[in-house]
CSV table of C-alpha atoms in Angstrom, one decimal:
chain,number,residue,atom,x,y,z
Z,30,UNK,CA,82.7,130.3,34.1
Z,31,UNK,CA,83.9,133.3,35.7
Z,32,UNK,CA,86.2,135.0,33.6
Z,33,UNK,CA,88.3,138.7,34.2
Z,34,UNK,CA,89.5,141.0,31.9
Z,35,UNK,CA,92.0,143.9,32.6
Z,36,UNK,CA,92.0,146.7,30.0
Z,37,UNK,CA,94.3,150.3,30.0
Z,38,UNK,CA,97.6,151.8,28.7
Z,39,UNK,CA,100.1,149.8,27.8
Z,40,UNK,CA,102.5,153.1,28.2
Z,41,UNK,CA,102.8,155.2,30.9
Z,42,UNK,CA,105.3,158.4,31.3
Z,43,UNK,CA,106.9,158.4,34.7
Z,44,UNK,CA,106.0,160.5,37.4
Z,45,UNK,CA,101.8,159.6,35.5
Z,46,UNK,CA,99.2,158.0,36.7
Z,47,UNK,CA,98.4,154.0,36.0
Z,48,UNK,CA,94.9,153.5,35.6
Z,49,UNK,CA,93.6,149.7,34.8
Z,50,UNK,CA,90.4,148.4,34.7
Z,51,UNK,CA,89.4,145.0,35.6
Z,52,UNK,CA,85.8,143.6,33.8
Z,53,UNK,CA,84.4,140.8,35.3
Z,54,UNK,CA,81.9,138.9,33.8
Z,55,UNK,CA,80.3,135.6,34.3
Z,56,UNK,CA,79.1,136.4,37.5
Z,57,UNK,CA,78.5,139.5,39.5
Z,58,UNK,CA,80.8,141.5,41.7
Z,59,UNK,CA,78.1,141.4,44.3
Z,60,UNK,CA,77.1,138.0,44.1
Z,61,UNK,CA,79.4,136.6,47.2
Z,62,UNK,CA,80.4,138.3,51.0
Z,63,UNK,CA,83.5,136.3,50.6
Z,64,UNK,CA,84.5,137.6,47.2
Z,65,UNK,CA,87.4,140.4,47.1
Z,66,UNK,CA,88.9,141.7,44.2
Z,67,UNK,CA,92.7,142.1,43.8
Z,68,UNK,CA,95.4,143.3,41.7
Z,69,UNK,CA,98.5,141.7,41.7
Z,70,UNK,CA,101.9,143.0,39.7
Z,71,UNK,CA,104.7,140.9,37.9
Z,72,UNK,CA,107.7,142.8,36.8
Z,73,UNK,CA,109.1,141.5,34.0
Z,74,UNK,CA,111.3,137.7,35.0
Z,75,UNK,CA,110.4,138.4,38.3
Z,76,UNK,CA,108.0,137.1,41.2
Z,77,UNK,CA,104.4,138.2,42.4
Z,78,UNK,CA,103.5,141.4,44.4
Z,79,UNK,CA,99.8,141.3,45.6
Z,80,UNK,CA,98.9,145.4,45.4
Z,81,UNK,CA,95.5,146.1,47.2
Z,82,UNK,CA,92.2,144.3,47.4
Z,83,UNK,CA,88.8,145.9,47.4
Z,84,UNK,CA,85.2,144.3,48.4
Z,85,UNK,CA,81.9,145.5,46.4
Z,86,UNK,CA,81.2,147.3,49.5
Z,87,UNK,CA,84.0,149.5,48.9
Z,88,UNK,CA,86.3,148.0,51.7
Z,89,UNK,CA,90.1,148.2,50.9
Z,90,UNK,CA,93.1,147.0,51.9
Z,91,UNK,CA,96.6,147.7,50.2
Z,92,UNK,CA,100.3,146.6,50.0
Z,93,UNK,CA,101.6,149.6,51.9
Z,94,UNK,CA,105.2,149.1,50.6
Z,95,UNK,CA,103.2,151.0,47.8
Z,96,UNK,CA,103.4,154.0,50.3
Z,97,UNK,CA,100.0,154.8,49.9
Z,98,UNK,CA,100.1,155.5,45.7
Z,99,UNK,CA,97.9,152.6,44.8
Z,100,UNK,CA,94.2,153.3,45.0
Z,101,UNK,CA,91.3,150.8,43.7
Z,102,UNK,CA,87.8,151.6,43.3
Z,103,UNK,CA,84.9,149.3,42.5
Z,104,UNK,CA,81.7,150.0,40.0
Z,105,UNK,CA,79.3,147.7,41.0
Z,106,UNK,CA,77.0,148.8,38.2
Z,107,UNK,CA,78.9,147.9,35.4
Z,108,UNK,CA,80.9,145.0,37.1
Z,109,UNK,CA,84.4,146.7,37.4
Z,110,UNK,CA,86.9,147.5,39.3
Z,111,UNK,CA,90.3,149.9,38.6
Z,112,UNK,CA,93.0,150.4,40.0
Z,113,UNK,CA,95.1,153.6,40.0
Z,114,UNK,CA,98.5,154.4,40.8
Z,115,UNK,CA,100.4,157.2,41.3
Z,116,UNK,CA,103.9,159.2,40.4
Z,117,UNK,CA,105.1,155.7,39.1
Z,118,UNK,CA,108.5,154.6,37.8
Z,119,UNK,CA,110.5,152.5,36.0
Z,120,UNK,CA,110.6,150.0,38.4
Z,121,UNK,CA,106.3,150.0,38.7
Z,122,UNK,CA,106.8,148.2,34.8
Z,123,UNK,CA,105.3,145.2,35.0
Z,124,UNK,CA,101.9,142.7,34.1
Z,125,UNK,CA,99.2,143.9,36.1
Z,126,UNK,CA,97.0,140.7,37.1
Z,127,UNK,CA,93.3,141.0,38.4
Z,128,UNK,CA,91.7,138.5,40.4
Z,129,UNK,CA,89.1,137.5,42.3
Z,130,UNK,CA,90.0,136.9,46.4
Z,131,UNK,CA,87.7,134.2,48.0
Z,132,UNK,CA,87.9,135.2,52.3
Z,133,UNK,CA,85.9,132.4,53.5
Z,134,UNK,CA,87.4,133.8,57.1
Z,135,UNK,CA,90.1,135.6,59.1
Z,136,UNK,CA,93.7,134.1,57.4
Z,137,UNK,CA,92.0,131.8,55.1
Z,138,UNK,CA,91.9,133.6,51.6
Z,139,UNK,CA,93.3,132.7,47.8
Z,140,UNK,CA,93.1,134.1,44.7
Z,141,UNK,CA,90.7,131.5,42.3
Z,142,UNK,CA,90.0,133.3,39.1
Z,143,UNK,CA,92.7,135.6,37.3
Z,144,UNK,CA,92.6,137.6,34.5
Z,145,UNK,CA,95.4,136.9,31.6
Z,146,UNK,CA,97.1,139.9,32.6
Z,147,UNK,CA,98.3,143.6,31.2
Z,148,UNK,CA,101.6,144.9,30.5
Z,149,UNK,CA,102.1,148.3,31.5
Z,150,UNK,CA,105.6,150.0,30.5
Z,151,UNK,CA,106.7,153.3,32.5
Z,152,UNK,CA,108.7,154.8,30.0
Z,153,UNK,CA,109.0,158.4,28.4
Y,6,UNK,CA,112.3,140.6,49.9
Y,7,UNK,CA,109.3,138.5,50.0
Y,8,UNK,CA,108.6,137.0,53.6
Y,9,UNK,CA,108.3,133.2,52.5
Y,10,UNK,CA,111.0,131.7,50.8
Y,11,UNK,CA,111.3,128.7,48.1
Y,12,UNK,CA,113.7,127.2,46.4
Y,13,UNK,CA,114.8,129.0,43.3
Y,14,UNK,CA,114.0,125.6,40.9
Y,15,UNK,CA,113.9,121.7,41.5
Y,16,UNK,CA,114.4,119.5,39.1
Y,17,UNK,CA,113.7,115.3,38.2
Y,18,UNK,CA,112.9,113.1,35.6
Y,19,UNK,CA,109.5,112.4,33.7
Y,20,UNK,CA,107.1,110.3,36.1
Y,21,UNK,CA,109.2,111.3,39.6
Y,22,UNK,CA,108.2,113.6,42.4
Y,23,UNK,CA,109.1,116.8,43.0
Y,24,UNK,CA,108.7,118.7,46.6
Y,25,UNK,CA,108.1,122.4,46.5
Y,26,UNK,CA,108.7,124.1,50.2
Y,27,UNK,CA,107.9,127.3,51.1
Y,28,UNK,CA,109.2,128.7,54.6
Y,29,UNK,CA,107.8,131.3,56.3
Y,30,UNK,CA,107.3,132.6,60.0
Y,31,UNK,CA,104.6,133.1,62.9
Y,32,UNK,CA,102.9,136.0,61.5
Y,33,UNK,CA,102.5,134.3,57.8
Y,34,UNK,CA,102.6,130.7,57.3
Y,35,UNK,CA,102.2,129.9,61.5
Y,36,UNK,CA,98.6,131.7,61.8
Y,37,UNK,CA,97.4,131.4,58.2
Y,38,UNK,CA,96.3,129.0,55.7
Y,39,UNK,CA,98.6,128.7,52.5
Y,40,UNK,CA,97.6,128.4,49.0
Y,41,UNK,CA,99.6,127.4,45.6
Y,42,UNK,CA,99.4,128.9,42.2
Y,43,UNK,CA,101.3,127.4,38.8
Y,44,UNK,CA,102.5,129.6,36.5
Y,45,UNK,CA,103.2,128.3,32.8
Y,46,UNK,CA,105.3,130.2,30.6
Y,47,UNK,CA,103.5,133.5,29.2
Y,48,UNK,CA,100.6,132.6,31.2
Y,49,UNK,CA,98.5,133.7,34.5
Y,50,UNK,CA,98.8,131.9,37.5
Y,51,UNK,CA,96.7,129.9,38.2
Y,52,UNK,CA,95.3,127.9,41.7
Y,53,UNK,CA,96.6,124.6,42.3
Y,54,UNK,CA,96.0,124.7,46.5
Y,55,UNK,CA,93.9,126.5,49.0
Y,56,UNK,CA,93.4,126.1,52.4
Y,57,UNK,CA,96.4,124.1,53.1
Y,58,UNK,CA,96.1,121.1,51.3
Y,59,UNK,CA,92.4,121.4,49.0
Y,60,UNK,CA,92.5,120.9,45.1
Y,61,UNK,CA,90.2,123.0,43.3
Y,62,UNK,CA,87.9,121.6,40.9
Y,63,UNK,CA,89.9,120.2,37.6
Y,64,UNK,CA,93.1,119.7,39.3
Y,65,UNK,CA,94.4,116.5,39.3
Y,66,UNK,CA,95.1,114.4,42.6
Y,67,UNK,CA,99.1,114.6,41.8
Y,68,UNK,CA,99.4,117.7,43.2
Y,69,UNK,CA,99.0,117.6,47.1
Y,70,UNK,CA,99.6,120.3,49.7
Y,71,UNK,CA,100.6,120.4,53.1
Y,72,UNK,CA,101.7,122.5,56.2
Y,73,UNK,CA,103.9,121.8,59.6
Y,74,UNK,CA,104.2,124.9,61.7
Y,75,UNK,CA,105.6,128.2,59.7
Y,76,UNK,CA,106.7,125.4,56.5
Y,77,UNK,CA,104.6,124.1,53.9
Y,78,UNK,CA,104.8,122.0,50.8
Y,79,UNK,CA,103.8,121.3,47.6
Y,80,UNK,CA,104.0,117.9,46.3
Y,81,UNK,CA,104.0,116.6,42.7
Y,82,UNK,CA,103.8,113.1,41.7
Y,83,UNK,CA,104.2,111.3,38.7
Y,84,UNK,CA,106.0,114.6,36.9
Y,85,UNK,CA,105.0,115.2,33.5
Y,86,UNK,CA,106.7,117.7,30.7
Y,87,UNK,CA,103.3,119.9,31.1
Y,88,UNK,CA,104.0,120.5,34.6
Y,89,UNK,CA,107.1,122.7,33.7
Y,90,UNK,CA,106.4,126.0,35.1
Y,91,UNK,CA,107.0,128.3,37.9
Y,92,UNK,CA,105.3,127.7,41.2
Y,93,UNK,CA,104.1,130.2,44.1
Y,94,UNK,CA,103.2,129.7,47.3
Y,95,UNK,CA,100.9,132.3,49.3
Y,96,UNK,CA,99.5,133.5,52.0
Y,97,UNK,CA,98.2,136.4,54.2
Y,98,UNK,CA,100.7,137.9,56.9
Y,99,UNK,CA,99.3,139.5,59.8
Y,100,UNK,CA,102.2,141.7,61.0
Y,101,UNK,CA,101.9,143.2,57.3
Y,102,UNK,CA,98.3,143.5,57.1
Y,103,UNK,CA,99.2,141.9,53.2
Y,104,UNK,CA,99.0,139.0,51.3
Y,105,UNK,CA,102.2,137.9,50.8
Y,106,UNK,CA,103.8,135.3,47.5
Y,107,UNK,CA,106.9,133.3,47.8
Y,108,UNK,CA,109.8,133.7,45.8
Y,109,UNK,CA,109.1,131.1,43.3
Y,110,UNK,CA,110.5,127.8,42.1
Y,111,UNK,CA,111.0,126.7,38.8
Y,112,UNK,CA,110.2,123.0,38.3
Y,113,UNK,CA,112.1,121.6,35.1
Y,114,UNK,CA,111.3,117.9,33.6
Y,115,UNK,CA,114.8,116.6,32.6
């Protein structure tokens, strides 16, 4: 069973950097074309916000009401993937979700496997 | 301000159905195929729907989904206290170039 595991600081100071890291194991990162990798945010009594994808090729794709701070990077070797985000704020407090993205093709996409999520605080 | 909208909670007794919808538009729900995720209290979501209307392995044949134009649904039968949670529709929005969550609906069991 596939199973995802995100790991970082649970404080941030604003204006930082937010750096998670997502471990997969139970399967590789490579195994699948169709497999993305996402993060998705959940501030606290609030909805979902999907944040950026990547593919183990190192293809991205990101939420751009982000305005470009949200950058995710993929280590194939050791089955990871992180994502890092810039200058954040108060309002970037939230559980920080990983998940896998299955793309079987153009539209047709869902997030199967999560991980059980991270809080991250942005406070000084 | 997500793009696809849901009711903020539904409600009904042990054993009824409840109906989720989720309305979108052209570039979301109209071109794209919608999923659904459940969300119990303190926990990850989780995938309830793909494609439309699929179950994934595991999840039981009272949840159904389905989709008419820039709407869709989900449907659960035979409500049971377990099935209190929060519920999100999704799906990828061209004009965006994002995927894209509803707002949510609470379902509560009276």
């Amino acid at each position: 069973q596939l199973q995802l595991q995100e790991s970082g600081p649970g404080l941030v100071t604003p204006s930082e950097t937010l750096s998670l890291t997502c471990t997969v194991s139970g399967g590789s990162i490579r195994s699948d074309s169709s497999y993305y990798w996402g993060w998705i945010r959940q501030p606290p009594g609030k909805g979902l916000e999907w944040i950026g994808n990547i593919h183990h090729n190192g293809i991205t794709s990101y939420n751009t009401s982000l305005e470009s701070r949200a950058t995710i990077s993929v280590d194939t070797s050791n089955n990871q993937f992180s994502l890092e985000l810039t200058s954040v704020t108060a309002a970037d407090t939230a559980v920080y979700y990983c998940a896998r993205m299955i793309v079987t093709a153009i539209y047709k996409d869902y997030f199967d496997f999560w991980g059980q999520g991270a809080l991250v605080t942005v406070s000084s | 301000q997500s793009v696809l909208t849901q009711p903020p909670s539904v409600s009904a007794a042990p054993g009824q159905k409840v109906s989720i919808p989720c309305s979108g538009g052209s570039s979301n729900i109209g071109n794209s195929y919608v999923s659904w995720y459940q969300q119990l209290p303190g926990t990850a979501p989780k995938l309830l729907i793909y494609d439309n209307n699929k179950r994934p392995s595991g999840i039981p044949d009272r949840f159904s989904g389905s989709k008419s134009g820039t709407s869709a649904t989900l449907g659960i039968t035979g409500l049971q206290t377990g099935d209190e949670a929060d519920y999100y529709c999704g799906t990828w929005d061209s004009s965006l170039s994002a995927f894209v969550f509803g707002t949510g609906t609470k379902v509560t069991v009276l």
